[in-house]
Amino acid sequence: MRSLRNATMQHDDEVFMALAMEEANAAAEVGDVPVGAVLVSNGVVVARGRNRREECGDPTAHAEMEALRAPFGAGWRREGTTLYVTLEPCPMCMGALVNARVERVVYGTTDRKAGAAHTLYRLGEDPRLNHRVNAVGGVLAQECREQLTGFFRELRKRRKASNAER
């Protein structure tokens, strides 16, 4: 029975991560780094977010923050929810997940420069904080990584072509 539950959870994680990847695609379409997120409660998507830093000119407009800011339930607590995000959350976003009382964060690929779930920090596990966030990484990791590397590869090509025209 336990392995069936784990298989079901893994399938659900992949389904919701694919939805987060759709949000990431929407970010890329307007020139933002392709990071997407969905917030899930009881198996239902209750909020979506995507990176909007360039679009909004706001350094805090990360996908996770956008999903957490969306209206859901009464008040600011997001207890019992899972946030799916294509890139490992940074310290700001992990801090927000802790403060919002999110139960679980599932991310696609690691962030070697700012990862705060496992890579550089483990904020969700810090006993000095008032809440713990269970972090799971590597769901559709290759697909999420390719989404990011493809975006930056195209951005470098465009910049190189623009510089060559000058």
PDB file of N, CA and C in Angstrom, residues 63-156:
ATOM      1  N   ALA A  63       8.146  33.799  -9.021  1.00  0.00           N
ATOM      2  CA  ALA A  63       6.982  32.932  -9.230  1.00  0.00           C
ATOM      3  C   ALA A  63       6.345  32.521  -7.911  1.00  0.00           C
ATOM      4  N   GLU A  64       7.168  32.140  -6.933  1.00  0.00           N
ATOM      5  CA  GLU A  64       6.643  31.709  -5.641  1.00  0.00           C
ATOM      6  C   GLU A  64       5.873  32.832  -4.952  1.00  0.00           C
ATOM      7  N   MET A  65       6.438  34.024  -4.989  1.00  0.00           N
ATOM      8  CA  MET A  65       5.806  35.172  -4.340  1.00  0.00           C
ATOM      9  C   MET A  65       4.478  35.516  -5.014  1.00  0.00           C
ATOM     10  N   GLU A  66       4.459  35.426  -6.339  1.00  0.00           N
ATOM     11  CA  GLU A  66       3.224  35.695  -7.071  1.00  0.00           C
ATOM     12  C   GLU A  66       2.136  34.693  -6.683  1.00  0.00           C
ATOM     13  N   ALA A  67       2.493  33.426  -6.562  1.00  0.00           N
ATOM     14  CA  ALA A  67       1.512  32.406  -6.173  1.00  0.00           C
ATOM     15  C   ALA A  67       1.047  32.625  -4.736  1.00  0.00           C
ATOM     16  N   LEU A  68       1.956  32.968  -3.840  1.00  0.00           N
ATOM     17  CA  LEU A  68       1.569  33.192  -2.446  1.00  0.00           C
ATOM     18  C   LEU A  68       0.705  34.422  -2.277  1.00  0.00           C
ATOM     19  N   ARG A  69       0.891  35.432  -3.111  1.00  0.00           N
ATOM     20  CA  ARG A  69       0.107  36.675  -3.012  1.00  0.00           C
ATOM     21  C   ARG A  69      -1.314  36.523  -3.544  1.00  0.00           C
ATOM     22  N   ALA A  70      -1.561  35.501  -4.349  1.00  0.00           N
ATOM     23  CA  ALA A  70      -2.898  35.310  -4.933  1.00  0.00           C
ATOM     24  C   ALA A  70      -3.911  35.045  -3.816  1.00  0.00           C
ATOM     25  N   PRO A  71      -5.101  35.609  -3.938  1.00  0.00           N
ATOM     26  CA  PRO A  71      -6.115  35.382  -2.905  1.00  0.00           C
ATOM     27  C   PRO A  71      -6.508  33.906  -2.809  1.00  0.00           C
ATOM     28  N   PHE A  72      -6.503  33.396  -1.591  1.00  0.00           N
ATOM     29  CA  PHE A  72      -6.897  32.013  -1.358  1.00  0.00           C
ATOM     30  C   PHE A  72      -7.254  31.875   0.113  1.00  0.00           C
ATOM     31  N   GLY A  73      -8.466  31.463   0.371  1.00  0.00           N
ATOM     32  CA  GLY A  73      -8.894  31.261   1.749  1.00  0.00           C
ATOM     33  C   GLY A  73      -8.959  32.566   2.508  1.00  0.00           C
ATOM     34  N   ALA A  74      -9.035  32.432   3.804  1.00  0.00           N
ATOM     35  CA  ALA A  74      -9.103  33.610   4.661  1.00  0.00           C
ATOM     36  C   ALA A  74      -7.723  33.884   5.237  1.00  0.00           C
ATOM     37  N   GLY A  75      -7.255  35.090   5.080  1.00  0.00           N
ATOM     38  CA  GLY A  75      -5.993  35.477   5.677  1.00  0.00           C
ATOM     39  C   GLY A  75      -4.774  35.081   4.868  1.00  0.00           C
ATOM     40  N   TRP A  76      -3.645  35.085   5.521  1.00  0.00           N
ATOM     41  CA  TRP A  76      -2.361  34.910   4.855  1.00  0.00           C
ATOM     42  C   TRP A  76      -1.786  33.514   4.978  1.00  0.00           C
ATOM     43  N   ARG A  77      -2.335  32.704   5.831  1.00  0.00           N
ATOM     44  CA  ARG A  77      -1.787  31.360   6.036  1.00  0.00           C
ATOM     45  C   ARG A  77      -2.119  30.446   4.865  1.00  0.00           C
ATOM     46  N   ARG A  78      -1.118  29.616   4.513  1.00  0.00           N
ATOM     47  CA  ARG A  78      -1.296  28.655   3.420  1.00  0.00           C
ATOM     48  C   ARG A  78      -1.072  27.232   3.943  1.00  0.00           C
ATOM     49  N   GLU A  79      -1.569  26.978   5.151  1.00  0.00           N
ATOM     50  CA  GLU A  79      -1.385  25.677   5.794  1.00  0.00           C
ATOM     51  C   GLU A  79      -1.991  24.564   4.952  1.00  0.00           C
ATOM     52  N   GLY A  80      -1.307  23.429   4.923  1.00  0.00           N
ATOM     53  CA  GLY A  80      -1.798  22.267   4.197  1.00  0.00           C
ATOM     54  C   GLY A  80      -1.617  22.335   2.690  1.00  0.00           C
ATOM     55  N   THR A  81      -0.880  23.334   2.204  1.00  0.00           N
ATOM     56  CA  THR A  81      -0.697  23.474   0.762  1.00  0.00           C
ATOM     57  C   THR A  81       0.678  22.966   0.336  1.00  0.00           C
ATOM     58  N   THR A  82       0.785  22.713  -0.955  1.00  0.00           N
ATOM     59  CA  THR A  82       2.064  22.373  -1.581  1.00  0.00           C
ATOM     60  C   THR A  82       2.309  23.366  -2.697  1.00  0.00           C
ATOM     61  N   LEU A  83       3.509  23.919  -2.729  1.00  0.00           N
ATOM     62  CA  LEU A  83       3.894  24.811  -3.820  1.00  0.00           C
ATOM     63  C   LEU A  83       4.829  24.054  -4.745  1.00  0.00           C
ATOM     64  N   TYR A  84       4.485  24.023  -6.021  1.00  0.00           N
ATOM     65  CA  TYR A  84       5.321  23.418  -7.062  1.00  0.00           C
ATOM     66  C   TYR A  84       5.987  24.551  -7.815  1.00  0.00           C
ATOM     67  N   VAL A  85       7.305  24.480  -7.952  1.00  0.00           N
ATOM     68  CA  VAL A  85       8.047  25.542  -8.631  1.00  0.00           C
ATOM     69  C   VAL A  85       9.169  24.910  -9.443  1.00  0.00           C
ATOM     70  N   THR A  86       9.430  25.470 -10.608  1.00  0.00           N
ATOM     71  CA  THR A  86      10.370  24.854 -11.546  1.00  0.00           C
ATOM     72  C   THR A  86      11.828  25.002 -11.127  1.00  0.00           C
ATOM     73  N   LEU A  87      12.148  25.985 -10.303  1.00  0.00           N
ATOM     74  CA  LEU A  87      13.517  26.229  -9.853  1.00  0.00           C
ATOM     75  C   LEU A  87      13.523  26.286  -8.330  1.00  0.00           C
ATOM     76  N   GLU A  88      14.525  25.703  -7.721  1.00  0.00           N
ATOM     77  CA  GLU A  88      14.653  25.713  -6.258  1.00  0.00           C
ATOM     78  C   GLU A  88      14.506  27.142  -5.729  1.00  0.00           C
ATOM     79  N   PRO A  89      13.676  27.337  -4.717  1.00  0.00           N
ATOM     80  CA  PRO A  89      13.455  28.687  -4.181  1.00  0.00           C
ATOM     81  C   PRO A  89      14.710  29.330  -3.607  1.00  0.00           C
ATOM     82  N   CYS A  90      14.769  30.648  -3.743  1.00  0.00           N
ATOM     83  CA  CYS A  90      15.845  31.457  -3.188  1.00  0.00           C
ATOM     84  C   CYS A  90      15.549  31.726  -1.702  1.00  0.00           C
ATOM     85  N   PRO A  91      16.461  32.371  -0.975  1.00  0.00           N
ATOM     86  CA  PRO A  91      16.204  32.653   0.443  1.00  0.00           C
ATOM     87  C   PRO A  91      14.938  33.481   0.684  1.00  0.00           C
ATOM     88  N   MET A  92      14.674  34.478  -0.159  1.00  0.00           N
ATOM     89  CA  MET A  92      13.474  35.295   0.026  1.00  0.00           C
ATOM     90  C   MET A  92      12.226  34.431  -0.084  1.00  0.00           C
ATOM     91  N   CYS A  93      12.185  33.591  -1.107  1.00  0.00           N
ATOM     92  CA  CYS A  93      10.994  32.774  -1.344  1.00  0.00           C
ATOM     93  C   CYS A  93      10.839  31.677  -0.294  1.00  0.00           C
ATOM     94  N   MET A  94      11.947  31.044   0.110  1.00  0.00           N
ATOM     95  CA  MET A  94      11.846  30.037   1.170  1.00  0.00           C
ATOM     96  C   MET A  94      11.383  30.689   2.463  1.00  0.00           C
ATOM     97  N   GLY A  95      11.872  31.882   2.743  1.00  0.00           N
ATOM     98  CA  GLY A  95      11.417  32.605   3.932  1.00  0.00           C
ATOM     99  C   GLY A  95       9.920  32.875   3.879  1.00  0.00           C
ATOM    100  N   ALA A  96       9.435  33.259   2.715  1.00  0.00           N
ATOM    101  CA  ALA A  96       7.999  33.500   2.551  1.00  0.00           C
ATOM    102  C   ALA A  96       7.197  32.208   2.719  1.00  0.00           C
ATOM    103  N   LEU A  97       7.729  31.088   2.202  1.00  0.00           N
ATOM    104  CA  LEU A  97       7.039  29.802   2.350  1.00  0.00           C
ATOM    105  C   LEU A  97       6.952  29.400   3.813  1.00  0.00           C
ATOM    106  N   VAL A  98       8.032  29.625   4.551  1.00  0.00           N
ATOM    107  CA  VAL A  98       8.023  29.339   5.986  1.00  0.00           C
ATOM    108  C   VAL A  98       6.987  30.221   6.673  1.00  0.00           C
ATOM    109  N   ASN A  99       7.021  31.512   6.397  1.00  0.00           N
ATOM    110  CA  ASN A  99       6.103  32.443   7.055  1.00  0.00           C
ATOM    111  C   ASN A  99       4.642  32.189   6.700  1.00  0.00           C
ATOM    112  N   ALA A 100       4.392  31.717   5.489  1.00  0.00           N
ATOM    113  CA  ALA A 100       3.016  31.435   5.057  1.00  0.00           C
ATOM    114  C   ALA A 100       2.525  30.082   5.554  1.00  0.00           C
ATOM    115  N   ARG A 101       3.401  29.320   6.179  1.00  0.00           N
ATOM    116  CA  ARG A 101       3.057  28.002   6.727  1.00  0.00           C
ATOM    117  C   ARG A 101       2.742  26.967   5.647  1.00  0.00           C
ATOM    118  N   VAL A 102       3.384  27.110   4.482  1.00  0.00           N
ATOM    119  CA  VAL A 102       3.226  26.115   3.422  1.00  0.00           C
ATOM    120  C   VAL A 102       3.766  24.789   3.956  1.00  0.00           C
ATOM    121  N   GLU A 103       3.063  23.708   3.690  1.00  0.00           N
ATOM    122  CA  GLU A 103       3.474  22.402   4.205  1.00  0.00           C
ATOM    123  C   GLU A 103       4.644  21.802   3.433  1.00  0.00           C
ATOM    124  N   ARG A 104       4.601  21.981   2.109  1.00  0.00           N
ATOM    125  CA  ARG A 104       5.557  21.272   1.262  1.00  0.00           C
ATOM    126  C   ARG A 104       5.887  22.127   0.048  1.00  0.00           C
ATOM    127  N   VAL A 105       7.159  22.111  -0.363  1.00  0.00           N
ATOM    128  CA  VAL A 105       7.566  22.732  -1.617  1.00  0.00           C
ATOM    129  C   VAL A 105       8.224  21.651  -2.453  1.00  0.00           C
ATOM    130  N   VAL A 106       7.803  21.573  -3.708  1.00  0.00           N
ATOM    131  CA  VAL A 106       8.353  20.611  -4.655  1.00  0.00           C
ATOM    132  C   VAL A 106       8.956  21.431  -5.789  1.00  0.00           C
ATOM    133  N   TYR A 107      10.249  21.223  -6.033  1.00  0.00           N
ATOM    134  CA  TYR A 107      10.887  21.999  -7.093  1.00  0.00           C
ATOM    135  C   TYR A 107      11.508  21.085  -8.137  1.00  0.00           C
ATOM    136  N   GLY A 108      11.702  21.674  -9.312  1.00  0.00           N
ATOM    137  CA  GLY A 108      12.261  20.923 -10.425  1.00  0.00           C
ATOM    138  C   GLY A 108      13.768  20.821 -10.344  1.00  0.00           C
ATOM    139  N   THR A 109      14.446  21.889 -10.717  1.00  0.00           N
ATOM    140  CA  THR A 109      15.907  21.852 -10.772  1.00  0.00           C
ATOM    141  C   THR A 109      16.522  22.682  -9.652  1.00  0.00           C
ATOM    142  N   THR A 110      17.720  22.324  -9.279  1.00  0.00           N
ATOM    143  CA  THR A 110      18.414  23.039  -8.214  1.00  0.00           C
ATOM    144  C   THR A 110      18.916  24.388  -8.714  1.00  0.00           C
ATOM    145  N   ASP A 111      19.179  25.274  -7.767  1.00  0.00           N
ATOM    146  CA  ASP A 111      19.740  26.587  -8.071  1.00  0.00           C
ATOM    147  C   ASP A 111      21.068  26.706  -7.330  1.00  0.00           C
ATOM    148  N   ARG A 112      22.160  26.523  -8.065  1.00  0.00           N
ATOM    149  CA  ARG A 112      23.493  26.538  -7.451  1.00  0.00           C
ATOM    150  C   ARG A 112      23.897  27.916  -6.959  1.00  0.00           C
ATOM    151  N   LYS A 113      23.228  28.958  -7.423  1.00  0.00           N
ATOM    152  CA  LYS A 113      23.598  30.312  -7.021  1.00  0.00           C
ATOM    153  C   LYS A 113      22.767  30.844  -5.859  1.00  0.00           C
ATOM    154  N   ALA A 114      21.537  30.344  -5.700  1.00  0.00           N
ATOM    155  CA  ALA A 114      20.675  30.913  -4.663  1.00  0.00           C
ATOM    156  C   ALA A 114      19.737  29.909  -4.006  1.00  0.00           C
ATOM    157  N   GLY A 115      19.925  28.618  -4.234  1.00  0.00           N
ATOM    158  CA  GLY A 115      19.004  27.623  -3.709  1.00  0.00           C
ATOM    159  C   GLY A 115      18.956  27.580  -2.193  1.00  0.00           C
ATOM    160  N   ALA A 116      17.769  27.764  -1.640  1.00  0.00           N
ATOM    161  CA  ALA A 116      17.622  27.832  -0.183  1.00  0.00           C
ATOM    162  C   ALA A 116      16.783  26.698   0.385  1.00  0.00           C
ATOM    163  N   ALA A 117      16.441  25.705  -0.446  1.00  0.00           N
ATOM    164  CA  ALA A 117      15.722  24.537   0.067  1.00  0.00           C
ATOM    165  C   ALA A 117      16.703  23.427   0.418  1.00  0.00           C
ATOM    166  N   HIS A 118      17.737  23.247  -0.423  1.00  0.00           N
ATOM    167  CA  HIS A 118      18.740  22.207  -0.190  1.00  0.00           C
ATOM    168  C   HIS A 118      20.150  22.629  -0.585  1.00  0.00           C
ATOM    169  N   THR A 119      20.310  23.368  -1.673  1.00  0.00           N
ATOM    170  CA  THR A 119      21.627  23.557  -2.289  1.00  0.00           C
ATOM    171  C   THR A 119      22.565  24.419  -1.458  1.00  0.00           C
ATOM    172  N   LEU A 120      22.212  25.660  -1.165  1.00  0.00           N
ATOM    173  CA  LEU A 120      23.073  26.540  -0.369  1.00  0.00           C
ATOM    174  C   LEU A 120      22.614  26.623   1.083  1.00  0.00           C
ATOM    175  N   TYR A 121      21.313  26.612   1.280  1.00  0.00           N
ATOM    176  CA  TYR A 121      20.715  26.717   2.612  1.00  0.00           C
ATOM    177  C   TYR A 121      19.612  25.668   2.724  1.00  0.00           C
ATOM    178  N   ARG A 122      19.173  25.444   3.937  1.00  0.00           N
ATOM    179  CA  ARG A 122      18.047  24.542   4.207  1.00  0.00           C
ATOM    180  C   ARG A 122      17.068  25.280   5.121  1.00  0.00           C
ATOM    181  N   LEU A 123      16.553  26.387   4.620  1.00  0.00           N
ATOM    182  CA  LEU A 123      15.709  27.246   5.453  1.00  0.00           C
ATOM    183  C   LEU A 123      14.451  26.547   5.962  1.00  0.00           C
ATOM    184  N   GLY A 124      13.885  25.679   5.159  1.00  0.00           N
ATOM    185  CA  GLY A 124      12.660  24.996   5.575  1.00  0.00           C
ATOM    186  C   GLY A 124      12.868  24.023   6.717  1.00  0.00           C
ATOM    187  N   GLU A 125      14.123  23.668   6.991  1.00  0.00           N
ATOM    188  CA  GLU A 125      14.438  22.726   8.065  1.00  0.00           C
ATOM    189  C   GLU A 125      15.016  23.408   9.300  1.00  0.00           C
ATOM    190  N   ASP A 126      15.231  24.703   9.249  1.00  0.00           N
ATOM    191  CA  ASP A 126      15.922  25.409  10.327  1.00  0.00           C
ATOM    192  C   ASP A 126      15.087  25.394  11.612  1.00  0.00           C
ATOM    193  N   PRO A 127      15.583  24.769  12.675  1.00  0.00           N
ATOM    194  CA  PRO A 127      14.802  24.663  13.918  1.00  0.00           C
ATOM    195  C   PRO A 127      14.607  26.003  14.628  1.00  0.00           C
ATOM    196  N   ARG A 128      15.363  27.019  14.232  1.00  0.00           N
ATOM    197  CA  ARG A 128      15.207  28.332  14.858  1.00  0.00           C
ATOM    198  C   ARG A 128      13.992  29.076  14.340  1.00  0.00           C
ATOM    199  N   LEU A 129      13.437  28.616  13.218  1.00  0.00           N
ATOM    200  CA  LEU A 129      12.263  29.270  12.639  1.00  0.00           C
ATOM    201  C   LEU A 129      10.989  28.655  13.208  1.00  0.00           C
ATOM    202  N   ASN A 130       9.877  29.368  13.028  1.00  0.00           N
ATOM    203  CA  ASN A 130       8.622  28.961  13.658  1.00  0.00           C
ATOM    204  C   ASN A 130       7.847  27.897  12.894  1.00  0.00           C
ATOM    205  N   HIS A 131       8.299  27.476  11.745  1.00  0.00           N
ATOM    206  CA  HIS A 131       7.582  26.498  10.923  1.00  0.00           C
ATOM    207  C   HIS A 131       8.594  25.739  10.070  1.00  0.00           C
ATOM    208  N   ARG A 132       8.261  24.532   9.706  1.00  0.00           N
ATOM    209  CA  ARG A 132       9.109  23.727   8.815  1.00  0.00           C
ATOM    210  C   ARG A 132       8.378  23.513   7.496  1.00  0.00           C
ATOM    211  N   VAL A 133       9.117  23.543   6.418  1.00  0.00           N
ATOM    212  CA  VAL A 133       8.576  23.269   5.086  1.00  0.00           C
ATOM    213  C   VAL A 133       9.309  22.041   4.564  1.00  0.00           C
ATOM    214  N   ASN A 134       8.578  21.010   4.246  1.00  0.00           N
ATOM    215  CA  ASN A 134       9.159  19.805   3.674  1.00  0.00           C
ATOM    216  C   ASN A 134       9.497  20.092   2.213  1.00  0.00           C
ATOM    217  N   ALA A 135      10.763  19.968   1.851  1.00  0.00           N
ATOM    218  CA  ALA A 135      11.216  20.272   0.490  1.00  0.00           C
ATOM    219  C   ALA A 135      11.575  18.992  -0.250  1.00  0.00           C
ATOM    220  N   VAL A 136      11.084  18.886  -1.471  1.00  0.00           N
ATOM    221  CA  VAL A 136      11.370  17.758  -2.351  1.00  0.00           C
ATOM    222  C   VAL A 136      11.891  18.333  -3.667  1.00  0.00           C
ATOM    223  N   GLY A 137      13.061  17.894  -4.093  1.00  0.00           N
ATOM    224  CA  GLY A 137      13.633  18.401  -5.327  1.00  0.00           C
ATOM    225  C   GLY A 137      13.747  17.335  -6.388  1.00  0.00           C
ATOM    226  N   GLY A 138      13.970  17.780  -7.615  1.00  0.00           N
ATOM    227  CA  GLY A 138      14.257  16.866  -8.713  1.00  0.00           C
ATOM    228  C   GLY A 138      13.059  16.361  -9.489  1.00  0.00           C
ATOM    229  N   VAL A 139      11.886  16.953  -9.300  1.00  0.00           N
ATOM    230  CA  VAL A 139      10.710  16.518 -10.049  1.00  0.00           C
ATOM    231  C   VAL A 139      10.748  17.178 -11.428  1.00  0.00           C
ATOM    232  N   LEU A 140      10.805  16.359 -12.460  1.00  0.00           N
ATOM    233  CA  LEU A 140      10.975  16.821 -13.845  1.00  0.00           C
ATOM    234  C   LEU A 140      12.199  17.739 -13.955  1.00  0.00           C
ATOM    235  N   ALA A 141      13.245  17.364 -13.234  1.00  0.00           N
ATOM    236  CA  ALA A 141      14.446  18.203 -13.150  1.00  0.00           C
ATOM    237  C   ALA A 141      15.054  18.500 -14.515  1.00  0.00           C
ATOM    238  N   GLN A 142      15.203  17.486 -15.336  1.00  0.00           N
ATOM    239  CA  GLN A 142      15.839  17.704 -16.638  1.00  0.00           C
ATOM    240  C   GLN A 142      15.011  18.655 -17.495  1.00  0.00           C
ATOM    241  N   GLU A 143      13.709  18.480 -17.511  1.00  0.00           N
ATOM    242  CA  GLU A 143      12.838  19.342 -18.307  1.00  0.00           C
ATOM    243  C   GLU A 143      12.898  20.788 -17.806  1.00  0.00           C
ATOM    244  N   CYS A 144      12.882  20.961 -16.488  1.00  0.00           N
ATOM    245  CA  CYS A 144      12.956  22.305 -15.915  1.00  0.00           C
ATOM    246  C   CYS A 144      14.305  22.956 -16.214  1.00  0.00           C
ATOM    247  N   ARG A 145      15.376  22.181 -16.092  1.00  0.00           N
ATOM    248  CA  ARG A 145      16.719  22.691 -16.383  1.00  0.00           C
ATOM    249  C   ARG A 145      16.832  23.093 -17.847  1.00  0.00           C
ATOM    250  N   GLU A 146      16.310  22.262 -18.747  1.00  0.00           N
ATOM    251  CA  GLU A 146      16.368  22.571 -20.183  1.00  0.00           C
ATOM    252  C   GLU A 146      15.567  23.821 -20.517  1.00  0.00           C
ATOM    253  N   GLN A 147      14.465  24.016 -19.822  1.00  0.00           N
ATOM    254  CA  GLN A 147      13.657  25.218 -20.038  1.00  0.00           C
ATOM    255  C   GLN A 147      14.483  26.466 -19.728  1.00  0.00           C
ATOM    256  N   LEU A 148      15.219  26.429 -18.634  1.00  0.00           N
ATOM    257  CA  LEU A 148      16.062  27.567 -18.250  1.00  0.00           C
ATOM    258  C   LEU A 148      17.265  27.726 -19.161  1.00  0.00           C
ATOM    259  N   THR A 149      17.980  26.644 -19.430  1.00  0.00           N
ATOM    260  CA  THR A 149      19.183  26.755 -20.266  1.00  0.00           C
ATOM    261  C   THR A 149      18.836  27.169 -21.690  1.00  0.00           C
ATOM    262  N   GLY A 150      17.720  26.700 -22.208  1.00  0.00           N
ATOM    263  CA  GLY A 150      17.284  27.101 -23.545  1.00  0.00           C
ATOM    264  C   GLY A 150      16.982  28.590 -23.613  1.00  0.00           C
ATOM    265  N   PHE A 151      16.328  29.105 -22.578  1.00  0.00           N
ATOM    266  CA  PHE A 151      16.017  30.535 -22.509  1.00  0.00           C
ATOM    267  C   PHE A 151      17.291  31.365 -22.534  1.00  0.00           C
ATOM    268  N   PHE A 152      18.267  30.994 -21.686  1.00  0.00           N
ATOM    269  CA  PHE A 152      19.504  31.769 -21.622  1.00  0.00           C
ATOM    270  C   PHE A 152      20.349  31.613 -22.878  1.00  0.00           C
ATOM    271  N   ARG A 153      20.301  30.458 -23.508  1.00  0.00           N
ATOM    272  CA  ARG A 153      21.024  30.252 -24.774  1.00  0.00           C
ATOM    273  C   ARG A 153      20.462  31.205 -25.833  1.00  0.00           C
ATOM    274  N   GLU A 154      19.150  31.297 -25.944  1.00  0.00           N
ATOM    275  CA  GLU A 154      18.516  32.201 -26.915  1.00  0.00           C
ATOM    276  C   GLU A 154      18.793  33.662 -26.573  1.00  0.00           C
ATOM    277  N   LEU A 155      18.789  33.991 -25.298  1.00  0.00           N
ATOM    278  CA  LEU A 155      19.076  35.359 -24.873  1.00  0.00           C
ATOM    279  C   LEU A 155      20.498  35.756 -25.267  1.00  0.00           C
ATOM    280  N   ARG A 156      21.449  34.855 -25.055  1.00  0.00           N
ATOM    281  CA  ARG A 156      22.839  35.139 -25.460  1.00  0.00           C
ATOM    282  C   ARG A 156      22.945  35.318 -26.967  1.00  0.00           C
TER     283      ARG A 156
END
